[in-house]
Short mmCIF file of C-alpha atoms and ligand atoms in Angstrom, two decimals:
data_model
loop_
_atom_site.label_atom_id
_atom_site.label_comp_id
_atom_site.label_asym_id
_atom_site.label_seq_id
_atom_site.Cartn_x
_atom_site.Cartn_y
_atom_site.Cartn_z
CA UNK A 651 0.00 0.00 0.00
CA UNK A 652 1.22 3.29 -0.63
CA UNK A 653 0.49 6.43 1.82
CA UNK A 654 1.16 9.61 0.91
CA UNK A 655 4.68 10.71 1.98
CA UNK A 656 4.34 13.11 4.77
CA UNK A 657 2.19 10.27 6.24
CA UNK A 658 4.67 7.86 6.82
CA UNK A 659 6.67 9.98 8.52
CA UNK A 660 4.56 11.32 11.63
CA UNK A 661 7.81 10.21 13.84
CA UNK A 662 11.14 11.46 11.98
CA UNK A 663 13.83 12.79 13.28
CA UNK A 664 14.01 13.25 17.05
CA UNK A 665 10.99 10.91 17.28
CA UNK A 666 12.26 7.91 15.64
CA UNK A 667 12.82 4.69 17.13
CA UNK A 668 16.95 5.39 16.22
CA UNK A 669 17.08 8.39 18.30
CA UNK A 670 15.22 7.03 21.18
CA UNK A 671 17.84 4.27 21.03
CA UNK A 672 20.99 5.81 20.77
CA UNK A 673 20.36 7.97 23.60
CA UNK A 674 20.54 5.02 25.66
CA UNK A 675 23.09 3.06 23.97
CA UNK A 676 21.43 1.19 21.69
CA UNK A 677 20.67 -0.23 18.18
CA UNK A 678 17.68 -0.27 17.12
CA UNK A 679 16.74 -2.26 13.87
CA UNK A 680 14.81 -3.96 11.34
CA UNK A 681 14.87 -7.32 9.09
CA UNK A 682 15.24 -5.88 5.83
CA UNK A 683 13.48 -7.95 2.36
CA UNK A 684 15.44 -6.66 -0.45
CA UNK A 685 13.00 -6.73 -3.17
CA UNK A 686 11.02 -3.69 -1.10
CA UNK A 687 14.27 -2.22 -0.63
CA UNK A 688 14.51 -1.54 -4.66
CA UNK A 689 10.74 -1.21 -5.17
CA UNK A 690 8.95 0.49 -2.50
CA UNK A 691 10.77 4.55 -1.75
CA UNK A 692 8.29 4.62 1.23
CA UNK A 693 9.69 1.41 2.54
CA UNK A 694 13.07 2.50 1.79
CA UNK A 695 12.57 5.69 3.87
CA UNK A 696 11.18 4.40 6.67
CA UNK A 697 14.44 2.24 6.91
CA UNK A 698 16.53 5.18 6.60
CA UNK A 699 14.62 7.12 9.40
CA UNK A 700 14.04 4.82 12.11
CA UNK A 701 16.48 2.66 12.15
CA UNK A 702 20.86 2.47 13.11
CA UNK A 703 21.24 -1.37 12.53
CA UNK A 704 19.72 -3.28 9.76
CA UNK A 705 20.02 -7.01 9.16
CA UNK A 706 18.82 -8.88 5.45
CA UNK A 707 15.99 -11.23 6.29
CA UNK A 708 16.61 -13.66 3.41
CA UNK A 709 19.50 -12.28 1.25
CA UNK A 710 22.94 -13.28 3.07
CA UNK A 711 21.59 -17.02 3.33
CA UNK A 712 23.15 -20.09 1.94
CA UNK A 713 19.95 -20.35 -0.78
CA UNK A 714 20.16 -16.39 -2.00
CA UNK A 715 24.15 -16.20 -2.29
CA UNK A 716 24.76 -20.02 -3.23
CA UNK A 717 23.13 -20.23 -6.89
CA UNK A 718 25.35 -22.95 -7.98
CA UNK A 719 28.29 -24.86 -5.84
CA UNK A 720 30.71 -22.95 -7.83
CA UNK A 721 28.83 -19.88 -7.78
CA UNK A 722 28.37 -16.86 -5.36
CA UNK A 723 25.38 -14.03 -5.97
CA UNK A 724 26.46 -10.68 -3.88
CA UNK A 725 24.09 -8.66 -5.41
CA UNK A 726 20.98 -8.54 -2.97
CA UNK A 727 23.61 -8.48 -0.21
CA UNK A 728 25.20 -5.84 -1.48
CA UNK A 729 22.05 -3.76 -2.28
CA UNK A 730 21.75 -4.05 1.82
CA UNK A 731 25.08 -2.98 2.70
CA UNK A 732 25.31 -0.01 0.03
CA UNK A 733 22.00 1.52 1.06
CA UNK A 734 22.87 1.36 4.73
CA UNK A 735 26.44 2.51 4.30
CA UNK A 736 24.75 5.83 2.69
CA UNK A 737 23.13 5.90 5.74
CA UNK A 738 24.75 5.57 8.40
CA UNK A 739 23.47 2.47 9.44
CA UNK A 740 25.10 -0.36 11.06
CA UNK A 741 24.73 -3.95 8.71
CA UNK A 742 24.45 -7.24 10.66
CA UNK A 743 24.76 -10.46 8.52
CA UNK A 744 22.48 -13.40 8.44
CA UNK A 745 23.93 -15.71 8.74
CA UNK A 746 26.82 -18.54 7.68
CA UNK A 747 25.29 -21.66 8.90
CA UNK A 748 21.82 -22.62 9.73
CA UNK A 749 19.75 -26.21 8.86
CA UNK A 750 17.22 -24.31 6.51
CA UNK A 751 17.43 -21.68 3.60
CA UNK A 752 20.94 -24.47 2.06
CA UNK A 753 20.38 -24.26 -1.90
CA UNK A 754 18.40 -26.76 -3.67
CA UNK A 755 22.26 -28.55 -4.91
CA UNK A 756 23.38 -28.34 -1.21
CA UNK A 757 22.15 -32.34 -0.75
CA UNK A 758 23.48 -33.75 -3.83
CA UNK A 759 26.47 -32.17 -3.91
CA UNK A 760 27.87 -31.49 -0.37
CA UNK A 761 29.65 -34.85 1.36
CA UNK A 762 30.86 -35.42 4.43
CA UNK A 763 34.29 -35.92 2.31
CA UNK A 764 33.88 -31.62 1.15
CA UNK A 765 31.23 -30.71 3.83
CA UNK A 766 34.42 -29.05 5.62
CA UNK A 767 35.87 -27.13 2.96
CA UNK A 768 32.18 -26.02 1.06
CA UNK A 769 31.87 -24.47 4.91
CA UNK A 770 35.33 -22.40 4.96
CA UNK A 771 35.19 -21.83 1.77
CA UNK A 772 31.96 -20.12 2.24
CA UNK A 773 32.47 -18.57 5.27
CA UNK A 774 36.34 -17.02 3.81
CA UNK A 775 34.22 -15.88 0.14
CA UNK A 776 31.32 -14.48 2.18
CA UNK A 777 32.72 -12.94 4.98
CA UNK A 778 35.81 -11.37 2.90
CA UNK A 779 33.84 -10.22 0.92
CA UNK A 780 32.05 -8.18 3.31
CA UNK A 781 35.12 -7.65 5.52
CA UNK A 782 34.82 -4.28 7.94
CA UNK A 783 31.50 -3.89 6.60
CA UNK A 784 29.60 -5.87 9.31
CA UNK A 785 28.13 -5.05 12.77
CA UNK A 786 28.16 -8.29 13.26
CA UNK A 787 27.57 -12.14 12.30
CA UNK A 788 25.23 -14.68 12.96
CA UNK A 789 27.89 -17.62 12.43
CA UNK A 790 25.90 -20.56 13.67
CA UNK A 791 21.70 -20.44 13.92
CA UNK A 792 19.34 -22.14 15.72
CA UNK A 793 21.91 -25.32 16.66
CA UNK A 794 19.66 -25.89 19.71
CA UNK A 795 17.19 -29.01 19.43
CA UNK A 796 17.13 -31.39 22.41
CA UNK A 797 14.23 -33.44 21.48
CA UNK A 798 16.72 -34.61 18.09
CA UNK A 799 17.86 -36.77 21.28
CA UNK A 800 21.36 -36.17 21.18
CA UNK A 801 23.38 -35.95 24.58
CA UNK A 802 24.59 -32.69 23.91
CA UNK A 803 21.11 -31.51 22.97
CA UNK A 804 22.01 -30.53 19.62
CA UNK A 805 20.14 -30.72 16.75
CA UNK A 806 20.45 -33.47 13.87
CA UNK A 807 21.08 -30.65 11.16
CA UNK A 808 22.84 -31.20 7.98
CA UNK A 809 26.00 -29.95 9.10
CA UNK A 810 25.68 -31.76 12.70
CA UNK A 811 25.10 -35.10 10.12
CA UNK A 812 28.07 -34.35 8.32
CA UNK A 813 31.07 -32.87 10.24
CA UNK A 814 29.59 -34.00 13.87
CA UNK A 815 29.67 -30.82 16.87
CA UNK A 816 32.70 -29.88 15.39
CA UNK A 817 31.04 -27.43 12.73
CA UNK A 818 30.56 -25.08 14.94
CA UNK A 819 33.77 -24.83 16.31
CA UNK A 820 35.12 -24.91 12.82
CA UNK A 821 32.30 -22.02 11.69
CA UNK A 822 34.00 -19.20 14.72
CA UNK A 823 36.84 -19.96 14.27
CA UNK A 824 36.63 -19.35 10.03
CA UNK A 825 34.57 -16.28 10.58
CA UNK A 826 36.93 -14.95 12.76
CA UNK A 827 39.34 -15.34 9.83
CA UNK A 828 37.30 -13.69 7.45
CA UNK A 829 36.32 -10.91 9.21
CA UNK A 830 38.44 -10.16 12.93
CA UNK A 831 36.13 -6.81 12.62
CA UNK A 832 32.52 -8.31 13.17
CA UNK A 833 31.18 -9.58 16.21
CA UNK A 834 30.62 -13.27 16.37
CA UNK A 835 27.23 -14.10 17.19
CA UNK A 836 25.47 -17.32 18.14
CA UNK A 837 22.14 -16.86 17.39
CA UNK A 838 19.17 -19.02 19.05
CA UNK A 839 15.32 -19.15 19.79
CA UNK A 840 13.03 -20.67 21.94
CA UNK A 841 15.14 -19.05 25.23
CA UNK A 842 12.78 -17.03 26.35
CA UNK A 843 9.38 -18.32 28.46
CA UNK A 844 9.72 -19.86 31.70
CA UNK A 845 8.70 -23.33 30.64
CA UNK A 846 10.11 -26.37 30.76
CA UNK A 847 11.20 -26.71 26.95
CA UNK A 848 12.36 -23.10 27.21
CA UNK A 849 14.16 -23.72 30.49
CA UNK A 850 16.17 -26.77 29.02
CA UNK A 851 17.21 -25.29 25.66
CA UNK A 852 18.88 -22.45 27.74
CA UNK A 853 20.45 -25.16 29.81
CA UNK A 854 21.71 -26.61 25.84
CA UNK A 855 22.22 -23.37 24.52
CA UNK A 856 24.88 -22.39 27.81
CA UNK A 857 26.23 -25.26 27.84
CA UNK A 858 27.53 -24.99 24.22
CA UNK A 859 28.62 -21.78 25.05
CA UNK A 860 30.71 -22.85 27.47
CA UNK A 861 32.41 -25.64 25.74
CA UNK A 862 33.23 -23.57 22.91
CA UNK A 863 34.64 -20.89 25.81
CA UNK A 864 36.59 -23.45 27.03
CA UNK A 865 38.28 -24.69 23.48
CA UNK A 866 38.89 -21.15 23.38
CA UNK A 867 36.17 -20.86 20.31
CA UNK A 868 36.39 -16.86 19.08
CA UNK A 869 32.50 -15.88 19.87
CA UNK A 870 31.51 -12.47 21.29
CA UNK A 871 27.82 -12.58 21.15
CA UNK A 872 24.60 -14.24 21.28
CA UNK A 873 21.42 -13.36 19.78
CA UNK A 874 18.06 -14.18 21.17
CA UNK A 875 15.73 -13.93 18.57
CA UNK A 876 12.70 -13.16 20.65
CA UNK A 877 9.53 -14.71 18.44
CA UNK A 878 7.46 -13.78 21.43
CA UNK A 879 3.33 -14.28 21.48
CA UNK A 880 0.38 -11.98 23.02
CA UNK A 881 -2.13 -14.53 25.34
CA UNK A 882 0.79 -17.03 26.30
CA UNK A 883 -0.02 -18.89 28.96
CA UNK A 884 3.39 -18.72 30.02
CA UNK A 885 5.58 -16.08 31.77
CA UNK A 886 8.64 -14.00 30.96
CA UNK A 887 11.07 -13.30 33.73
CA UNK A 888 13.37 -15.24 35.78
CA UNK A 889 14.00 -18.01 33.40
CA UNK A 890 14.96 -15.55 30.56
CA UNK A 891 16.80 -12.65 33.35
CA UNK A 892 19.16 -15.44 34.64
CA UNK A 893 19.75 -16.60 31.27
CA UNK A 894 21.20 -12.93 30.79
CA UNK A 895 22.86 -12.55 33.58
CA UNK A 896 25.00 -16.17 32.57
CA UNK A 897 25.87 -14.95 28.96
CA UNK A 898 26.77 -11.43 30.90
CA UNK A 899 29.56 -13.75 33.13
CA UNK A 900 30.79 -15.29 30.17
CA UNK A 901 31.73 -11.86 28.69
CA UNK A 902 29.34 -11.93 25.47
CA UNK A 903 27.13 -9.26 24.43
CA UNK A 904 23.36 -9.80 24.06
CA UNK A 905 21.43 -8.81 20.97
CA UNK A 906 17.40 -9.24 20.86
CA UNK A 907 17.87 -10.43 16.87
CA UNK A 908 13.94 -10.99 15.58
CA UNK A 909 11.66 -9.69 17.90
CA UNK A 910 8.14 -10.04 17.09
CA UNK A 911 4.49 -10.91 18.41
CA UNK A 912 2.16 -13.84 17.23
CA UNK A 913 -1.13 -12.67 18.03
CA UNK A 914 -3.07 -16.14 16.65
CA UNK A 915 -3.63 -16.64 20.19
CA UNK A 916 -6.01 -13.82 21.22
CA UNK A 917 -9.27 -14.91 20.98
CA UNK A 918 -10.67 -11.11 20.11
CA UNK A 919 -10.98 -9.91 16.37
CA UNK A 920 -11.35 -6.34 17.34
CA UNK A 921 -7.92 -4.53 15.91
CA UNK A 922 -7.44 -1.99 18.70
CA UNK A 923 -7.65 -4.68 21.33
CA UNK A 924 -5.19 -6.89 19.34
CA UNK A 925 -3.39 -4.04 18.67
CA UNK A 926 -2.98 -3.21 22.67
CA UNK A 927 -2.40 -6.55 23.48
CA UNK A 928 0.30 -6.87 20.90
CA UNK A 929 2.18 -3.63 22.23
CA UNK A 930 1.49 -4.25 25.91
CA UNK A 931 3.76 -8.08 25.00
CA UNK A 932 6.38 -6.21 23.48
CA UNK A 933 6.42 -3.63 26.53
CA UNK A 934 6.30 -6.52 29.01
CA UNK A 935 9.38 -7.99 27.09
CA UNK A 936 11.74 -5.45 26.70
CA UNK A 937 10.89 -3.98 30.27
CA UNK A 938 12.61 -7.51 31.05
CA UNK A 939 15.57 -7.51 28.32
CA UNK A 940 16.46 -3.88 28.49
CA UNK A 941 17.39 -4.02 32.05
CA UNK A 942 19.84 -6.02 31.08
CA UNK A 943 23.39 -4.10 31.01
CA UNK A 944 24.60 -6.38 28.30
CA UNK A 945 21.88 -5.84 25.77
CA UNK A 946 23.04 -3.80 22.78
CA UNK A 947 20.91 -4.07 19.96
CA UNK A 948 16.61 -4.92 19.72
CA UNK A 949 15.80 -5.56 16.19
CA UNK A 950 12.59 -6.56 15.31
CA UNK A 951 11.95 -9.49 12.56
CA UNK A 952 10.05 -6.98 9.62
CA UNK A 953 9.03 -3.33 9.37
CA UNK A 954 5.40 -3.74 8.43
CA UNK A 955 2.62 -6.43 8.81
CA UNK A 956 2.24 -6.55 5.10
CA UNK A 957 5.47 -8.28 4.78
CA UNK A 958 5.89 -10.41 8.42
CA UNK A 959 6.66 -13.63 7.66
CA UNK A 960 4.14 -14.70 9.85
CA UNK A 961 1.76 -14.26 7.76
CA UNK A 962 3.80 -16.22 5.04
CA UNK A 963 3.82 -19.73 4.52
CA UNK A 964 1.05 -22.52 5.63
CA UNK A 965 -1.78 -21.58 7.22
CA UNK A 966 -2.79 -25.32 8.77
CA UNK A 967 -1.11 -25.29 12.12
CA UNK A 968 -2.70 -21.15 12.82
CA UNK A 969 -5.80 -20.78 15.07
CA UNK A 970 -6.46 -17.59 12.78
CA UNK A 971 -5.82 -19.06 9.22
CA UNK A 972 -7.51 -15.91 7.85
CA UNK A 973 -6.93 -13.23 9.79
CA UNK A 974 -3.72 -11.76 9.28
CA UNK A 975 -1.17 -10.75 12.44
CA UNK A 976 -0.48 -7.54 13.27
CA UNK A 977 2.75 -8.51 14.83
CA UNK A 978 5.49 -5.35 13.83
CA UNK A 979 5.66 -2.00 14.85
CA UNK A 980 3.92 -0.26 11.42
CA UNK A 981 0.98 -1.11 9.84
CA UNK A 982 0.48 -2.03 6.07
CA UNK A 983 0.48 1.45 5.08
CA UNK A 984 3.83 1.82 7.56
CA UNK A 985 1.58 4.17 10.24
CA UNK A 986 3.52 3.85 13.14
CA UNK A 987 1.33 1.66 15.83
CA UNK A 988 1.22 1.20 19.34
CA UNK A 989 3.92 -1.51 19.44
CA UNK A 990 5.73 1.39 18.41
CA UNK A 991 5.57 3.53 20.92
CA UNK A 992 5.50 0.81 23.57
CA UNK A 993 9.16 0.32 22.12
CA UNK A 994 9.91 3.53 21.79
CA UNK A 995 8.83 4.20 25.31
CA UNK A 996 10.92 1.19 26.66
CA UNK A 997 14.58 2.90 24.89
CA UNK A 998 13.35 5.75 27.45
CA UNK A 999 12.35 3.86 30.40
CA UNK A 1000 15.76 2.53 30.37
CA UNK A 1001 17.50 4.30 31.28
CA UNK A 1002 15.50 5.82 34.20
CA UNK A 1003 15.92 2.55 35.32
CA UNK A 1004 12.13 2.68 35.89
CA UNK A 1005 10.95 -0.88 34.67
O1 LIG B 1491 12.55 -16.03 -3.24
C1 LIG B 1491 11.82 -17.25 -3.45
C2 LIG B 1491 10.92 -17.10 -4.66
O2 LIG B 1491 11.74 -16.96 -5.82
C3 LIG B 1491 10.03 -18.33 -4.79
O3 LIG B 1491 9.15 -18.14 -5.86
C4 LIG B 1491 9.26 -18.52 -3.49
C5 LIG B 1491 8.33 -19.71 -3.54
O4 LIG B 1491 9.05 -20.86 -3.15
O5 LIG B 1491 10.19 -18.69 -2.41
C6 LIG B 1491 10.96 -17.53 -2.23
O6 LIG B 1491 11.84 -17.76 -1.16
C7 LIG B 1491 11.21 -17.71 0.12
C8 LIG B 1491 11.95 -16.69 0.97
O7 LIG B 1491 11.48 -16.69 2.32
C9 LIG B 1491 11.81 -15.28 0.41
O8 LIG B 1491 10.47 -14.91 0.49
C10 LIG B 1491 11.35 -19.10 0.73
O9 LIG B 1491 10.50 -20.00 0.03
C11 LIG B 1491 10.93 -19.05 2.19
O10 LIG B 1491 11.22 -20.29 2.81
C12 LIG B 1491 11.71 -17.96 2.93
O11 LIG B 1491 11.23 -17.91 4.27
C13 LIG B 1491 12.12 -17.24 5.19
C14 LIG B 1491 12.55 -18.25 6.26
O12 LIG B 1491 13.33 -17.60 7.27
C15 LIG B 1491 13.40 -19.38 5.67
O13 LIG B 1491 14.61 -18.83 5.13
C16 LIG B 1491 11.35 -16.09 5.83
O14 LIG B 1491 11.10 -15.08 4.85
C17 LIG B 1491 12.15 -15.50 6.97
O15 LIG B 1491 11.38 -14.53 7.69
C18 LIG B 1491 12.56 -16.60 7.96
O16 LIG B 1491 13.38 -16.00 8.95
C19 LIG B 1491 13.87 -16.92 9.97
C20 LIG B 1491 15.28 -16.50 10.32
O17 LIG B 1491 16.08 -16.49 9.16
C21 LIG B 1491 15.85 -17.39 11.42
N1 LIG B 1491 14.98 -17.40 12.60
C22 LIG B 1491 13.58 -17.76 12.30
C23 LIG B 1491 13.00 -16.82 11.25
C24 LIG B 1491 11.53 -17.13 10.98
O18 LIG B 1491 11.42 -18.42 10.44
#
């Protein structure tokens, strides 16, 4: 949808989410889709006004810069990094290993023979090619699956199947090669309720961390990726504060990587209620994250509910198959919504301290 372009910016300048941010030491940022980036200006402003960090939802993946085995494609990538740079904006990358998004040749052509060198050599192309021009990396993604039934808790992936734990050791160690300037992240999900499968894959997830801290594994950062939900029946708190307060011991930065609400839960179709709900989850969240000392960065997972993956992809497992989720911060004609100012507000209430 297109608005009318003084509409789209009712909060520029010394009202965007960016300013709110860096006035307490943060990054705030969006999930960028690359094909809006070229074809939608209002889009493309919005990015440029609200945000200091931007990260490439789909473009720096194994299945957008892999076209053939022999074959890299820089071009969305770089369509990312050249419109921040003439920003100002910081570029995270996403991300150099991860079970989904591998190119459709990946299976029938990767061994456990090559598996090793296809990895460096795509870690060394990708992240020298990039090199100084990253915020930083999310080197390994989602490794995390204890109900895959392994000891360790880690999950059966392809490159688990192929070069054993050892990938990921292999994966910091490579990006640290490639690019000593960008911060190495280990990016996860599922961290964050205090649940029992919650509780145990932050259990998995710091126990990695620690292993790889002890084999002296280059990482500087984890990401929690923070798919949160309006109406859960569980809580938010100790569980996730704790959690913190471990990877805060162990020296690594904390980065909220691809925050957003799933509303199919609320049982209401009324917008403004959904819409309250939705902002009062993300205020309830980051009143929990951002007293955190080590958190750095909140980026949320989209700019606008037109384009939330969320509302992407099959419908059979949603309670709300046809009404679509109002999870981000702007609506489809990127009017700034309550979730936006409930963010906004929680940059400020930072540091007040007031929670
Ligand atoms: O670009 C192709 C298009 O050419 C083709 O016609 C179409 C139909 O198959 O697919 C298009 O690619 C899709 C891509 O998104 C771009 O829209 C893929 O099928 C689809 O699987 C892909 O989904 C992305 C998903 O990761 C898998 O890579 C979502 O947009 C993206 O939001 C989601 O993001 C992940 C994070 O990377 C990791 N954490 C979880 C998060 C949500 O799943």
């Amino acid at each position: 949808a297109q608005t009318p372009p003084e509409a789209a910016f009712a909060i520029p300048g010394s009202g965007s989410l960016r300013e709110h941010a860096r006035a307490h030491g943060l990054l705030a940022g969006a999930a960028v889709n690359i094909q809006l980036l070229a074809s939608d200006q209002i889009y493309a402003r919005v990015l440029a006004e609200q945000y200091n960090i931007l990260v490439a939802e789909n473009a720096m993946k194994w299945s957008a810069l892999r076209p053939a085995a022999d074959k890299y494609a820089f071009e969305q990538g770089d369509a990312l990094v050249s419109f921040a740079e003439s920003h100002q904006i910081k570029v995270r990358g996403h991300n150099f290993v991860w079970h989904e998004a591998l190119p459709d040749w990946f299976s029938a052509t990767v061994t456990k023979d090559n598996a090793k060198q296809f990895l460096v050599d795509h870690i060394m192309a990708v992240g020298g090619h990039y090199k100084g021009k990253i915020h930083s990396w999310d080197v390994v993604n989602e490794a995390v699956l204890p109900k895959d039934g392994r000891p360790d808790g880690l999950r059966k992936s392809p490159w688990m199947e192929l070069l054993g734990p050892d990938y990921i050791d292999t994966a910091f160690r490579t990006a640290r090669q490639a690019d000593p300037h960008a911060l190495l992240t280990y990016n996860e999900y599922g961290v964050e309720y205090d649940n029992d499968e919650d509780a145990e894959r932050r259990a998995v997830t710091l126990q990695l961390l620690r292993r790889m801290k002890s084999a002296n594994v280059p990482i500087d950062a984890v990401g929690i990726q923070s798919h949160i939900k309006a109406g859960s029946p569980f809580t938010i708190g100790r569980g996730l504060q704790d959690y913190m307060a471990s990877l805060r011991q162990m020296g690594l930065k904390i980065l909220v990587t691809e925050l957003d609400v799933n509303e199919d839960d609320l049982p209401y179709d009324d917008v403004a209620q959904r819409d309250h709900a939705i902002a009062e989850t993300y205020r309830n969240y980051l009143s929990i994250v951002l007293a955190e000392p080590s958190v750095t960065a909140v980026l949320t997972w989209g700019v606008s509910d037109s384009h939330t993956w969320l509302n992407s992809g099959p419908t059979h497992h949603k309670k709300q198959p046809d009404r679509p989720q109002r999870a981000l911060l702007f609506d489809d004609a990127y009017q700034p919504k309550e979730a936006f100012f409930a963010i906004r507000d929680s940059f400020d209430n930072r540091k007040s301290g007031r929670l």
